[in-house]
GROMACS .gro file of C-alpha atoms in nm:
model
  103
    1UNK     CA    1  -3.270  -1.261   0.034
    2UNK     CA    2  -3.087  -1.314   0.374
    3UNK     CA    3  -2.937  -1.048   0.495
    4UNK     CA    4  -2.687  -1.278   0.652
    5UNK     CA    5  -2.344  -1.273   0.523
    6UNK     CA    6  -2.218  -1.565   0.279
    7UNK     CA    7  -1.886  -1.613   0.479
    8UNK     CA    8  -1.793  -1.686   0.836
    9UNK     CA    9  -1.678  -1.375   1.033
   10UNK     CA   10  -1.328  -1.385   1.140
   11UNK     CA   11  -1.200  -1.486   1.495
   12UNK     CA   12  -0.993  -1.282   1.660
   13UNK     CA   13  -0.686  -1.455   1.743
   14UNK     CA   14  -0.682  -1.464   2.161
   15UNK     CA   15  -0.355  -1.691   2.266
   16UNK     CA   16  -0.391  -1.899   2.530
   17UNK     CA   17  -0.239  -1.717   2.899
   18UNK     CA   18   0.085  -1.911   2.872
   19UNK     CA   19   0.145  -1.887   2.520
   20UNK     CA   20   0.428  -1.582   2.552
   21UNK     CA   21   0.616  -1.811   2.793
   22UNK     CA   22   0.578  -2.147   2.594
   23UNK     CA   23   0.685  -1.925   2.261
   24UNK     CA   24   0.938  -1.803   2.463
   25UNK     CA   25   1.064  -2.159   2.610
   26UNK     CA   26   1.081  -2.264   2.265
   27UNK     CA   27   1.308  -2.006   2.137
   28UNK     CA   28   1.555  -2.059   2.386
   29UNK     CA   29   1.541  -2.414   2.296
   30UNK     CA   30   1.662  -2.348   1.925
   31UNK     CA   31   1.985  -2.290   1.790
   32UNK     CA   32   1.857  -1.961   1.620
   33UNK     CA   33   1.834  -1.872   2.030
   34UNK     CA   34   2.116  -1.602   1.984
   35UNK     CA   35   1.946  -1.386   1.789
   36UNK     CA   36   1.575  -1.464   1.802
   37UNK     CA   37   1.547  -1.422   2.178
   38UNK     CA   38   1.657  -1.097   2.190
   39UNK     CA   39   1.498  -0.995   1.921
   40UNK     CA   40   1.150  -1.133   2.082
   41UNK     CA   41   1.198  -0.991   2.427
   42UNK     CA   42   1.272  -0.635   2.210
   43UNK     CA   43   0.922  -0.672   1.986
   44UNK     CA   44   0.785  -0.810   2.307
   45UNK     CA   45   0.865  -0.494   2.545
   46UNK     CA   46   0.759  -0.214   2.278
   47UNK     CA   47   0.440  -0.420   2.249
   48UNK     CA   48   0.375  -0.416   2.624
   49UNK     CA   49   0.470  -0.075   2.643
   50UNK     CA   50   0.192   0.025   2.353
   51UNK     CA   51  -0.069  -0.174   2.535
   52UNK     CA   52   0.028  -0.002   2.830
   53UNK     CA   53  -0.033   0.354   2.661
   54UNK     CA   54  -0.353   0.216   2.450
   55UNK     CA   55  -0.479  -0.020   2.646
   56UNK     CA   56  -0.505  -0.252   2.368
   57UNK     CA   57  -0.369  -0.612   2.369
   58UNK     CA   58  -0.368  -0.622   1.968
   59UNK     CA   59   0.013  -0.569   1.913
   60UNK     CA   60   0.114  -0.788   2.174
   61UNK     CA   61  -0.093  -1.035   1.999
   62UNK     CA   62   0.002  -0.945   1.694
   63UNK     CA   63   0.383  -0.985   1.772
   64UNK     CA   64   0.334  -1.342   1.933
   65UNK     CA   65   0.143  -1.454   1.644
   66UNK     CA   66   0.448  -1.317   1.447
   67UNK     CA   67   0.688  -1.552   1.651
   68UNK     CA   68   0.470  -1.835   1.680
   69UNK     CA   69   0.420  -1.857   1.288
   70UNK     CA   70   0.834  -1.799   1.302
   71UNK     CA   71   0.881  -2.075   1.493
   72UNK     CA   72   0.653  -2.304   1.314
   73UNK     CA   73   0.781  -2.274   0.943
   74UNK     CA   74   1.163  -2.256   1.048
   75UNK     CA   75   1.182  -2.588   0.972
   76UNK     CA   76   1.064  -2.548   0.610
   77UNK     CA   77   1.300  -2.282   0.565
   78UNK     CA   78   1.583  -2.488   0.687
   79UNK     CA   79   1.510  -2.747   0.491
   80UNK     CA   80   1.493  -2.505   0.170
   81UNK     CA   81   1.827  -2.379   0.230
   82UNK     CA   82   1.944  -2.729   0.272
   83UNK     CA   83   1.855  -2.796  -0.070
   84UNK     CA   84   2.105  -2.552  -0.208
   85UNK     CA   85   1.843  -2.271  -0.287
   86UNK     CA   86   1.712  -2.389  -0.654
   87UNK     CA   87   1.487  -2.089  -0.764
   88UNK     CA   88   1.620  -2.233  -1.150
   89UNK     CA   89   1.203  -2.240  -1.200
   90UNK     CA   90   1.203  -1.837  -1.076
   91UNK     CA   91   1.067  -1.568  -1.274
   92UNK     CA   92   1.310  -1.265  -1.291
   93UNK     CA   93   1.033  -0.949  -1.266
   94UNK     CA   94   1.330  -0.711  -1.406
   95UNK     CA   95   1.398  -0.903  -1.695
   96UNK     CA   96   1.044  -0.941  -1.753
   97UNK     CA   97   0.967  -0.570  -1.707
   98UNK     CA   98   1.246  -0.501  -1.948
   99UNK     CA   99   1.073  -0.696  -2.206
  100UNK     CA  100   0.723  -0.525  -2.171
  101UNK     CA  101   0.862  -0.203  -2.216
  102UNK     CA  102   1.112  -0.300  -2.563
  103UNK     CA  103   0.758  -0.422  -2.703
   0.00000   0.00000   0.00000
């Protein structure tokens, strides 16, 4: 046997130098600008303040991989709450945890 493990380690995820100014040109591009800018400068300055007092770069990461992934599915969530929000397929956990228990 190998001692070689069956599955490729993971990456770390190490954003390219400009990628917190391109995330953050983006934002102010988008009509959701209002309220996602500040609320990325805010997640953005605690995070540089913790790498600052742990001289780790893993929440600033962390919170531009948050806003990048943002960013990217907003359009999928527009476009769900375009459709008028059918969940008529949806499971309702309460009513189904009533059930279990009247067994």
């Amino acid at each position: 046997m190998s001692a070689q493990p069956d599955h490729a380690p993971l990456t770390p995820y190490t954003p390219a130098p400009g990628a917190p100014a391109e995330l953050l040109h983006q934002l102010r591009a988008d009509r959701r600008a209002a309220q996602w800018v500040p609320a990325f400068e805010q997640e953005w300055a605690a995070a540089l303040e913790e790498s600052r007092r742990t001289f780790s770069l893993g929440g600033l990461y962390a919170v531009l991989q948050d806003w990048q992934g943002r960013s990217a599915h907003a359009p999928a969530v527009d476009a769900f709450v375009a459709g008028g929000y059918d969940d008529s397929e949806a499971i309702d956990m309460a009513e189904l945890r009533g059930r279990r228990r009247h067994r």
